[in-house]
PDB file of C-alpha atoms in Angstrom:
ATOM      1  CA  UNK D  14      80.081  74.523  94.647  1.00 61.00           C
ATOM      2  CA  UNK D  15      76.942  75.705  96.205  1.00 68.00           C
ATOM      3  CA  UNK D  16      77.540  77.215 100.384  1.00 75.00           C
ATOM      4  CA  UNK D  17      74.980  78.572 102.464  1.00 74.00           C
ATOM      5  CA  UNK D  18      74.856  79.842 106.458  1.00 75.00           C
ATOM      6  CA  UNK D  19      71.669  81.180 107.329  1.00 73.00           C
ATOM      7  CA  UNK D  20      70.684  82.595 110.769  1.00 71.00           C
ATOM      8  CA  UNK D  21      74.366  82.774 112.360  1.00 71.00           C
ATOM      9  CA  UNK D  22      74.337  84.095 115.438  1.00 67.00           C
ATOM     10  CA  UNK D  23      77.636  85.710 116.489  1.00 67.00           C
ATOM     11  CA  UNK D  24      76.007  88.416 119.773  1.00 58.00           C
ATOM     12  CA  UNK D  25      79.448  88.929 121.148  1.00 65.00           C
ATOM     13  CA  UNK D  26      80.835  90.547 117.910  1.00 73.00           C
ATOM     14  CA  UNK D  27      80.112  94.010 116.794  1.00 81.00           C
ATOM     15  CA  UNK D  28      79.740  93.099 112.906  1.00 88.00           C
ATOM     16  CA  UNK D  29      78.921  89.960 112.048  1.00 88.00           C
ATOM     17  CA  UNK D  30      76.978  87.803 109.002  1.00 91.00           C
ATOM     18  CA  UNK D  31      73.793  86.980 109.847  1.00 89.00           C
ATOM     19  CA  UNK D  32      73.649  84.565 106.486  1.00 92.00           C
ATOM     20  CA  UNK D  33      75.890  83.959 103.828  1.00 94.00           C
ATOM     21  CA  UNK D  34      75.959  81.842 100.596  1.00 93.00           C
ATOM     22  CA  UNK D  35      77.864  81.755  97.538  1.00 94.00           C
ATOM     23  CA  UNK D  36      76.319  80.119  94.003  1.00 93.00           C
ATOM     24  CA  UNK D  37      72.559  80.049  95.637  1.00 92.00           C
ATOM     25  CA  UNK D  38      69.833  78.822  93.048  1.00 93.00           C
ATOM     26  CA  UNK D  39      67.437  82.037  93.586  1.00 94.00           C
ATOM     27  CA  UNK D  40      64.027  81.682  93.710  1.00 93.00           C
ATOM     28  CA  UNK D  41      61.224  84.725  93.956  1.00 95.00           C
ATOM     29  CA  UNK D  42      61.715  86.661  97.096  1.00 95.00           C
ATOM     30  CA  UNK D  43      59.063  89.273  97.850  1.00 95.00           C
ATOM     31  CA  UNK D  44      59.518  91.574 100.801  1.00 93.00           C
ATOM     32  CA  UNK D  45      56.497  94.069 101.482  1.00 91.00           C
ATOM     33  CA  UNK D  46      57.923  95.273 104.452  1.00 90.00           C
ATOM     34  CA  UNK D  47      61.571  94.899 103.733  1.00 90.00           C
ATOM     35  CA  UNK D  48      64.763  93.045 105.234  1.00 90.00           C
ATOM     36  CA  UNK D  49      65.644  94.040 108.915  1.00 89.00           C
ATOM     37  CA  UNK D  50      69.334  94.236 108.157  1.00 90.00           C
ATOM     38  CA  UNK D  51      71.502  95.672 105.266  1.00 93.00           C
ATOM     39  CA  UNK D  52      71.378  92.983 102.706  1.00 94.00           C
ATOM     40  CA  UNK D  53      73.826  92.466  99.886  1.00 96.00           C
ATOM     41  CA  UNK D  54      72.279  90.404  96.906  1.00 96.00           C
ATOM     42  CA  UNK D  55      74.876  89.707  93.662  1.00 96.00           C
ATOM     43  CA  UNK D  56      74.478  88.342  90.437  1.00 95.00           C
ATOM     44  CA  UNK D  57      77.006  85.210  90.022  1.00 93.00           C
ATOM     45  CA  UNK D  58      75.795  83.452  87.126  1.00 93.00           C
ATOM     46  CA  UNK D  59      72.596  84.354  84.685  1.00 93.00           C
ATOM     47  CA  UNK D  60      71.032  87.377  85.314  1.00 94.00           C
ATOM     48  CA  UNK D  61      67.673  88.791  87.531  1.00 94.00           C
ATOM     49  CA  UNK D  62      65.202  91.791  87.937  1.00 95.00           C
ATOM     50  CA  UNK D  63      64.641  93.972  91.266  1.00 96.00           C
ATOM     51  CA  UNK D  64      62.161  95.874  91.882  1.00 95.00           C
ATOM     52  CA  UNK D  65      62.524  98.528  94.495  1.00 93.00           C
ATOM     53  CA  UNK D  66      62.062 102.218  95.560  1.00 89.00           C
ATOM     54  CA  UNK D  67      59.146 102.258  92.210  1.00 88.00           C
ATOM     55  CA  UNK D  68      62.328 101.345  90.045  1.00 90.00           C
ATOM     56  CA  UNK D  69      63.392  97.563  87.953  1.00 93.00           C
ATOM     57  CA  UNK D  70      66.509  97.111  87.823  1.00 92.00           C
ATOM     58  CA  UNK D  71      68.275  94.067  86.124  1.00 93.00           C
ATOM     59  CA  UNK D  72      71.179  92.549  88.178  1.00 93.00           C
ATOM     60  CA  UNK D  73      73.874  91.000  85.215  1.00 92.00           C
ATOM     61  CA  UNK D  74      76.521  88.746  86.110  1.00 91.00           C
ATOM     62  CA  UNK D  75      78.525  90.467  88.855  1.00 90.00           C
ATOM     63  CA  UNK D  76      76.161  92.740  89.365  1.00 92.00           C
ATOM     64  CA  UNK D  77      75.310  93.772  93.095  1.00 94.00           C
ATOM     65  CA  UNK D  78      73.151  95.655  95.144  1.00 95.00           C
ATOM     66  CA  UNK D  79      73.016  96.724  99.262  1.00 95.00           C
ATOM     67  CA  UNK D  80      69.924  97.465 100.398  1.00 95.00           C
ATOM     68  CA  UNK D  81      69.481  99.127 103.579  1.00 91.00           C
ATOM     69  CA  UNK D  82      67.153  98.175 106.267  1.00 90.00           C
ATOM     70  CA  UNK D  83      63.100  97.968 105.894  1.00 91.00           C
ATOM     71  CA  UNK D  84      63.113  98.932 102.392  1.00 91.00           C
ATOM     72  CA  UNK D  85      60.665  96.920 100.235  1.00 93.00           C
ATOM     73  CA  UNK D  86      61.817  95.375  97.762  1.00 95.00           C
ATOM     74  CA  UNK D  87      61.007  91.834  95.288  1.00 96.00           C
ATOM     75  CA  UNK D  88      63.418  90.309  92.884  1.00 96.00           C
ATOM     76  CA  UNK D  89      63.211  87.513  90.564  1.00 95.00           C
ATOM     77  CA  UNK D  90      64.054  85.643  87.061  1.00 94.00           C
ATOM     78  CA  UNK D  91      62.398  84.227  84.183  1.00 88.00           C
ATOM     79  CA  UNK D  92      65.985  82.460  83.768  1.00 89.00           C
ATOM     80  CA  UNK D  93      68.282  80.452  85.641  1.00 91.00           C
ATOM     81  CA  UNK D  94      69.885  83.285  88.410  1.00 94.00           C
ATOM     82  CA  UNK D  95      72.770  82.192  90.746  1.00 95.00           C
ATOM     83  CA  UNK D  96      73.574  84.576  93.387  1.00 95.00           C
ATOM     84  CA  UNK D  97      75.810  85.284  96.352  1.00 95.00           C
ATOM     85  CA  UNK D  98      74.449  86.966  98.980  1.00 94.00           C
ATOM     86  CA  UNK D  99      75.187  88.507 102.291  1.00 94.00           C
ATOM     87  CA  UNK D 100      73.031  90.173 105.595  1.00 94.00           C
ATOM     88  CA  UNK D 101      74.989  92.427 107.892  1.00 92.00           C
ATOM     89  CA  UNK D 102      74.442  92.276 111.593  1.00 88.00           C
ATOM     90  CA  UNK D 103      75.820  93.979 115.074  1.00 85.00           C
ATOM     91  CA  UNK D 104      76.106  97.204 116.815  1.00 81.00           C
ATOM     92  CA  UNK D 105      78.495  98.563 114.298  1.00 83.00           C
ATOM     93  CA  UNK D 106      75.718  98.590 111.491  1.00 85.00           C
ATOM     94  CA  UNK D 107      74.032 101.427 113.335  1.00 82.00           C
ATOM     95  CA  UNK D 108      77.059 103.651 112.043  1.00 80.00           C
ATOM     96  CA  UNK D 109      75.880 102.368 108.663  1.00 83.00           C
ATOM     97  CA  UNK D 110      73.743 105.482 107.330  1.00 81.00           C
ATOM     98  CA  UNK D 111      76.229 107.656 108.799  1.00 74.00           C
ATOM     99  CA  UNK D 112      79.084 106.125 106.602  1.00 76.00           C
ATOM    100  CA  UNK D 113      77.261 105.517 103.751  1.00 77.00           C
ATOM    101  CA  UNK D 114      74.369 108.010 103.300  1.00 73.00           C
ATOM    102  CA  UNK D 115      70.657 107.631 103.673  1.00 75.00           C
ATOM    103  CA  UNK D 116      70.112 106.328 100.471  1.00 83.00           C
ATOM    104  CA  UNK D 117      67.633 103.036  99.695  1.00 88.00           C
ATOM    105  CA  UNK D 118      69.640 101.299  98.138  1.00 91.00           C
ATOM    106  CA  UNK D 119      73.122 101.219  96.678  1.00 90.00           C
ATOM    107  CA  UNK D 120      73.492  99.452  92.826  1.00 89.00           C
ATOM    108  CA  UNK D 121      77.407  98.548  91.991  1.00 90.00           C
ATOM    109  CA  UNK D 122      77.455  97.565  88.625  1.00 85.00           C
ATOM    110  CA  UNK D 123      80.974  94.677  88.305  1.00 85.00           C
ATOM    111  CA  UNK D 124      81.253  94.022  91.703  1.00 88.00           C
ATOM    112  CA  UNK D 125      83.064  91.154  91.555  1.00 87.00           C
ATOM    113  CA  UNK D 126      86.139  91.889  93.730  1.00 86.00           C
ATOM    114  CA  UNK D 127      83.494  91.457  96.557  1.00 89.00           C
ATOM    115  CA  UNK D 128      82.781  87.845  95.779  1.00 89.00           C
ATOM    116  CA  UNK D 129      86.449  87.072  96.236  1.00 89.00           C
ATOM    117  CA  UNK D 130      85.801  88.551  99.953  1.00 89.00           C
ATOM    118  CA  UNK D 131      82.231  86.565 100.394  1.00 92.00           C
ATOM    119  CA  UNK D 132      84.039  83.664  99.116  1.00 91.00           C
ATOM    120  CA  UNK D 133      86.945  83.928 101.600  1.00 91.00           C
ATOM    121  CA  UNK D 134      84.009  84.630 104.400  1.00 92.00           C
ATOM    122  CA  UNK D 135      82.051  81.426 103.443  1.00 91.00           C
ATOM    123  CA  UNK D 136      84.995  79.373 103.417  1.00 90.00           C
ATOM    124  CA  UNK D 137      86.013  80.942 107.005  1.00 90.00           C
ATOM    125  CA  UNK D 138      82.781  79.850 108.671  1.00 89.00           C
ATOM    126  CA  UNK D 139      82.523  76.246 106.891  1.00 90.00           C
ATOM    127  CA  UNK D 140      86.293  76.060 108.647  1.00 91.00           C
ATOM    128  CA  UNK D 141      85.063  76.900 111.672  1.00 88.00           C
ATOM    129  CA  UNK D 142      87.539  79.701 112.537  1.00 88.00           C
ATOM    130  CA  UNK D 143      87.154  81.991 115.231  1.00 86.00           C
ATOM    131  CA  UNK D 144      84.803  84.297 115.624  1.00 85.00           C
ATOM    132  CA  UNK D 145      86.792  87.567 115.739  1.00 85.00           C
ATOM    133  CA  UNK D 146      88.187  86.641 112.116  1.00 88.00           C
ATOM    134  CA  UNK D 147      84.875  86.241 111.245  1.00 89.00           C
ATOM    135  CA  UNK D 148      83.539  89.798 112.070  1.00 88.00           C
ATOM    136  CA  UNK D 149      86.988  90.962 111.250  1.00 87.00           C
ATOM    137  CA  UNK D 150      86.254  89.586 107.433  1.00 90.00           C
ATOM    138  CA  UNK D 151      82.852  90.587 107.722  1.00 91.00           C
ATOM    139  CA  UNK D 152      84.116  94.250 108.348  1.00 88.00           C
ATOM    140  CA  UNK D 153      86.366  94.143 105.587  1.00 87.00           C
ATOM    141  CA  UNK D 154      83.341  93.010 103.106  1.00 90.00           C
ATOM    142  CA  UNK D 155      81.542  96.372 104.420  1.00 89.00           C
ATOM    143  CA  UNK D 156      84.676  98.697 103.987  1.00 85.00           C
ATOM    144  CA  UNK D 157      85.269  97.225 100.578  1.00 84.00           C
ATOM    145  CA  UNK D 158      81.387  98.092  99.895  1.00 87.00           C
ATOM    146  CA  UNK D 159      81.908 101.010 101.323  1.00 83.00           C
ATOM    147  CA  UNK D 160      84.687 102.199  99.339  1.00 79.00           C
ATOM    148  CA  UNK D 161      83.245 101.180  95.840  1.00 80.00           C
ATOM    149  CA  UNK D 162      80.097 102.977  96.690  1.00 79.00           C
ATOM    150  CA  UNK D 163      82.022 106.152  97.296  1.00 71.00           C
ATOM    151  CA  UNK D 164      84.514 105.708  94.124  1.00 69.00           C
ATOM    152  CA  UNK D 165      80.733 105.271  91.772  1.00 68.00           C
ATOM    153  CA  UNK D 166      79.604 108.315  93.007  1.00 62.00           C
ATOM    154  CA  UNK D 167      82.457 110.290  92.259  1.00 54.00           C
ATOM    155  CA  UNK D 168      81.780 109.757  88.486  1.00 52.00           C
ATOM    156  CA  UNK D 169      84.737 108.041  87.328  1.00 46.00           C
ATOM    157  CA  UNK D 170      83.892 109.026  83.176  1.00 46.00           C
ATOM    158  CA  UNK D 171      84.031 112.947  84.483  1.00 53.00           C
ATOM    159  CA  UNK D 172      87.169 112.983  86.236  1.00 59.00           C
ATOM    160  CA  UNK D 173      90.520 114.204  84.744  1.00 69.00           C
ATOM    161  CA  UNK D 174      92.876 111.487  84.201  1.00 74.00           C
ATOM    162  CA  UNK D 175      95.220 113.480  86.422  1.00 81.00           C
ATOM    163  CA  UNK D 176      92.915 113.076  89.592  1.00 81.00           C
ATOM    164  CA  UNK D 177      92.850 109.554  88.900  1.00 81.00           C
ATOM    165  CA  UNK D 178      96.415 109.538  89.364  1.00 83.00           C
ATOM    166  CA  UNK D 179      96.704 111.139  92.215  1.00 87.00           C
ATOM    167  CA  UNK D 180      94.436 109.604  93.941  1.00 87.00           C
ATOM    168  CA  UNK D 181      96.192 106.458  93.253  1.00 87.00           C
ATOM    169  CA  UNK D 182      99.257 107.482  94.256  1.00 91.00           C
ATOM    170  CA  UNK D 183      98.052 109.081  97.671  1.00 92.00           C
ATOM    171  CA  UNK D 184      96.032 105.259  98.142  1.00 89.00           C
ATOM    172  CA  UNK D 185      99.408 103.936  97.682  1.00 90.00           C
ATOM    173  CA  UNK D 186     101.593 105.888  99.741  1.00 93.00           C
ATOM    174  CA  UNK D 187      99.896 107.655 102.280  1.00 93.00           C
ATOM    175  CA  UNK D 188     101.783 105.863 105.145  1.00 93.00           C
ATOM    176  CA  UNK D 189     104.875 107.820 103.974  1.00 93.00           C
ATOM    177  CA  UNK D 190     105.486 111.670 103.536  1.00 91.00           C
ATOM    178  CA  UNK D 191     103.845 112.828 100.716  1.00 91.00           C
ATOM    179  CA  UNK D 192     103.747 116.877  99.517  1.00 92.00           C
ATOM    180  CA  UNK D 193     101.442 118.412  96.739  1.00 91.00           C
ATOM    181  CA  UNK D 194     104.702 119.954  95.399  1.00 91.00           C
ATOM    182  CA  UNK D 195     106.497 116.706  94.659  1.00 90.00           C
ATOM    183  CA  UNK D 196     102.651 115.282  93.820  1.00 90.00           C
ATOM    184  CA  UNK D 197     102.754 118.449  91.240  1.00 88.00           C
ATOM    185  CA  UNK D 198     106.526 117.539  90.126  1.00 87.00           C
ATOM    186  CA  UNK D 199     105.816 113.970  89.554  1.00 86.00           C
ATOM    187  CA  UNK D 200     103.052 114.719  87.530  1.00 83.00           C
ATOM    188  CA  UNK D 201     104.039 117.391  85.587  1.00 82.00           C
ATOM    189  CA  UNK D 202     101.512 120.235  86.390  1.00 84.00           C
ATOM    190  CA  UNK D 203     101.249 122.892  89.009  1.00 87.00           C
ATOM    191  CA  UNK D 204     100.393 122.817  92.490  1.00 90.00           C
ATOM    192  CA  UNK D 205      97.788 125.155  91.914  1.00 91.00           C
ATOM    193  CA  UNK D 206      96.257 122.995  89.031  1.00 87.00           C
ATOM    194  CA  UNK D 207      96.075 119.835  91.106  1.00 89.00           C
ATOM    195  CA  UNK D 208      94.464 120.994  93.805  1.00 91.00           C
ATOM    196  CA  UNK D 209      91.946 123.146  91.541  1.00 87.00           C
ATOM    197  CA  UNK D 210      91.050 119.158  89.936  1.00 85.00           C
ATOM    198  CA  UNK D 211      90.782 117.668  93.128  1.00 85.00           C
ATOM    199  CA  UNK D 212      88.545 120.338  94.152  1.00 82.00           C
ATOM    200  CA  UNK D 213      86.622 120.152  90.987  1.00 78.00           C
ATOM    201  CA  UNK D 214      86.184 116.268  91.373  1.00 75.00           C
ATOM    202  CA  UNK D 215      85.653 115.525  95.172  1.00 71.00           C
ATOM    203  CA  UNK D 216      85.111 119.151  96.372  1.00 75.00           C
ATOM    204  CA  UNK D 217      88.549 118.576  98.517  1.00 81.00           C
ATOM    205  CA  UNK D 218      92.307 119.560  98.201  1.00 89.00           C
ATOM    206  CA  UNK D 219      94.704 116.383  97.835  1.00 92.00           C
ATOM    207  CA  UNK D 220      95.919 117.159 101.389  1.00 92.00           C
ATOM    208  CA  UNK D 221      92.407 116.931 102.544  1.00 89.00           C
ATOM    209  CA  UNK D 222      91.779 113.673 100.745  1.00 89.00           C
ATOM    210  CA  UNK D 223      95.128 112.432 102.003  1.00 93.00           C
ATOM    211  CA  UNK D 224      93.855 113.406 105.662  1.00 92.00           C
ATOM    212  CA  UNK D 225      90.532 111.461 105.205  1.00 87.00           C
ATOM    213  CA  UNK D 226      92.217 108.555 103.432  1.00 89.00           C
ATOM    214  CA  UNK D 227      94.367 108.415 107.049  1.00 92.00           C
ATOM    215  CA  UNK D 228      91.579 108.480 109.258  1.00 90.00           C
ATOM    216  CA  UNK D 229      90.007 105.706 107.219  1.00 85.00           C
ATOM    217  CA  UNK D 230      92.290 103.324 107.554  1.00 89.00           C
ATOM    218  CA  UNK D 231      93.239 104.896 111.075  1.00 91.00           C
ATOM    219  CA  UNK D 232      89.685 103.377 112.032  1.00 87.00           C
ATOM    220  CA  UNK D 233      90.158  99.997 110.234  1.00 85.00           C
ATOM    221  CA  UNK D 234      93.032  99.537 112.000  1.00 89.00           C
ATOM    222  CA  UNK D 235      91.680 100.074 115.561  1.00 88.00           C
ATOM    223  CA  UNK D 236      88.634  97.738 114.942  1.00 81.00           C
ATOM    224  CA  UNK D 237      90.846  94.852 113.380  1.00 80.00           C
ATOM    225  CA  UNK D 238      93.487  95.108 115.829  1.00 82.00           C
ATOM    226  CA  UNK D 239      92.721  95.713 119.134  1.00 83.00           C
ATOM    227  CA  UNK D 240      96.318  95.132 120.688  1.00 86.00           C
ATOM    228  CA  UNK D 241      97.730  98.190 118.515  1.00 91.00           C
ATOM    229  CA  UNK D 242      98.725 101.166 120.175  1.00 94.00           C
ATOM    230  CA  UNK D 243      97.494 104.693 119.291  1.00 95.00           C
ATOM    231  CA  UNK D 244     101.128 105.984 118.428  1.00 95.00           C
ATOM    232  CA  UNK D 245     101.925 102.397 116.359  1.00 95.00           C
ATOM    233  CA  UNK D 246      97.978 103.018 114.526  1.00 95.00           C
ATOM    234  CA  UNK D 247      99.406 106.698 114.129  1.00 95.00           C
ATOM    235  CA  UNK D 248     102.765 105.592 112.777  1.00 95.00           C
ATOM    236  CA  UNK D 249     101.281 102.931 110.331  1.00 95.00           C
ATOM    237  CA  UNK D 250      98.925 105.878 108.479  1.00 95.00           C
ATOM    238  CA  UNK D 251     101.393 108.640 107.868  1.00 95.00           C
ATOM    239  CA  UNK D 252     101.604 110.447 111.255  1.00 94.00           C
ATOM    240  CA  UNK D 253     104.722 110.197 113.666  1.00 90.00           C
ATOM    241  CA  UNK D 254     103.149 113.038 115.591  1.00 94.00           C
ATOM    242  CA  UNK D 255     100.916 111.375 117.939  1.00 95.00           C
ATOM    243  CA  UNK D 256      99.400 114.402 119.378  1.00 95.00           C
ATOM    244  CA  UNK D 257      98.531 115.557 116.433  1.00 94.00           C
ATOM    245  CA  UNK D 258      96.882 112.626 115.266  1.00 95.00           C
ATOM    246  CA  UNK D 259      94.323 112.293 118.135  1.00 95.00           C
ATOM    247  CA  UNK D 260      93.669 116.252 117.376  1.00 94.00           C
ATOM    248  CA  UNK D 261      92.742 115.351 113.694  1.00 93.00           C
ATOM    249  CA  UNK D 262      90.846 112.012 114.656  1.00 92.00           C
ATOM    250  CA  UNK D 263      88.803 113.904 117.815  1.00 90.00           C
ATOM    251  CA  UNK D 264      88.116 116.659 114.997  1.00 87.00           C
ATOM    252  CA  UNK D 265      86.940 114.062 112.109  1.00 82.00           C
ATOM    253  CA  UNK D 266      84.848 111.730 114.355  1.00 82.00           C
ATOM    254  CA  UNK D 267      84.096 114.046 117.531  1.00 82.00           C
ATOM    255  CA  UNK D 268      86.061 111.227 119.955  1.00 87.00           C
ATOM    256  CA  UNK D 269      89.782 110.300 120.115  1.00 91.00           C
ATOM    257  CA  UNK D 270      90.995 107.304 118.796  1.00 92.00           C
ATOM    258  CA  UNK D 271      91.033 105.189 122.038  1.00 91.00           C
ATOM    259  CA  UNK D 272      87.245 106.283 122.284  1.00 87.00           C
ATOM    260  CA  UNK D 273      86.018 105.373 119.044  1.00 83.00           C
ATOM    261  CA  UNK D 274      87.683 101.846 119.639  1.00 84.00           C
ATOM    262  CA  UNK D 275      85.999 101.567 123.124  1.00 83.00           C
ATOM    263  CA  UNK D 276      82.730 102.638 121.436  1.00 77.00           C
ATOM    264  CA  UNK D 277      82.991 100.002 118.782  1.00 71.00           C
ATOM    265  CA  UNK D 278      83.730  97.237 121.420  1.00 69.00           C
ATOM    266  CA  UNK D 279      81.239  98.357 123.528  1.00 64.00           C
ATOM    267  CA  UNK D 280      78.484  96.024 122.057  1.00 49.00           C
ATOM    268  CA  UNK D 281      80.904  93.019 122.931  1.00 46.00           C
ATOM    269  CA  UNK D 282      81.605  94.681 126.722  1.00 48.00           C
ATOM    270  CA  UNK D 283      77.408  94.584 127.458  1.00 43.00           C
ATOM    271  CA  UNK D 284      77.332  90.799 126.591  1.00 40.00           C
ATOM    272  CA  UNK D 285      80.517  89.789 128.599  1.00 43.00           C
TER     273      UNK D 285
END
């Protein structure tokens, strides 16, 4: 069933969808000046072709592309082409270049997991759920896209199986006590070898990756739950010492957790 929500206006939310569509019967589109917002386009059925940044790319079923603002592009199909799409608005999108990089587009093959989140967002709009929940769902989609983009950039096929097992372990247990010694024993390798594999693959040690993950999850909690205390967020990401958590967060983000939360919500305050 096709669902489409166009020109959505939620100016009090720092991130929200301007347009959302599921199962759209896609026609030819030509944007010589690009789109003013970050634009996610994904094939639901059939296949289509997109011309962007001097490249011609075929989007097969479940393939998607995130296009940066004002990047000229055109897309079309010579057959039936059904798409899902989303455009992202709000003050929070000004942080996207820092979080994603400065590329003109990000191509993701077989991104079917994003479809599930898009359907949930479309259902929420159809049911007229509160704007804050729409904003949270939208941020969840962006986070999912960002993590998939970062994973794709690592080059999974060239990475050691030990790396992927260790990464999976950290991703599942970052909220608990995690040590290099215990991980090494679990994967039957030396701590030195585990550190070497991580640095060769992603340029950081397992411990540094753990800290990165904790800070990333803390930022999600700061944005998605305004009522959580900083001490509670620290505990939820596996850091019992709140002072150390604040110090580490400031080192990574150049601001304290409370300042980060305030910056994120200042767009809403400006409209109140």
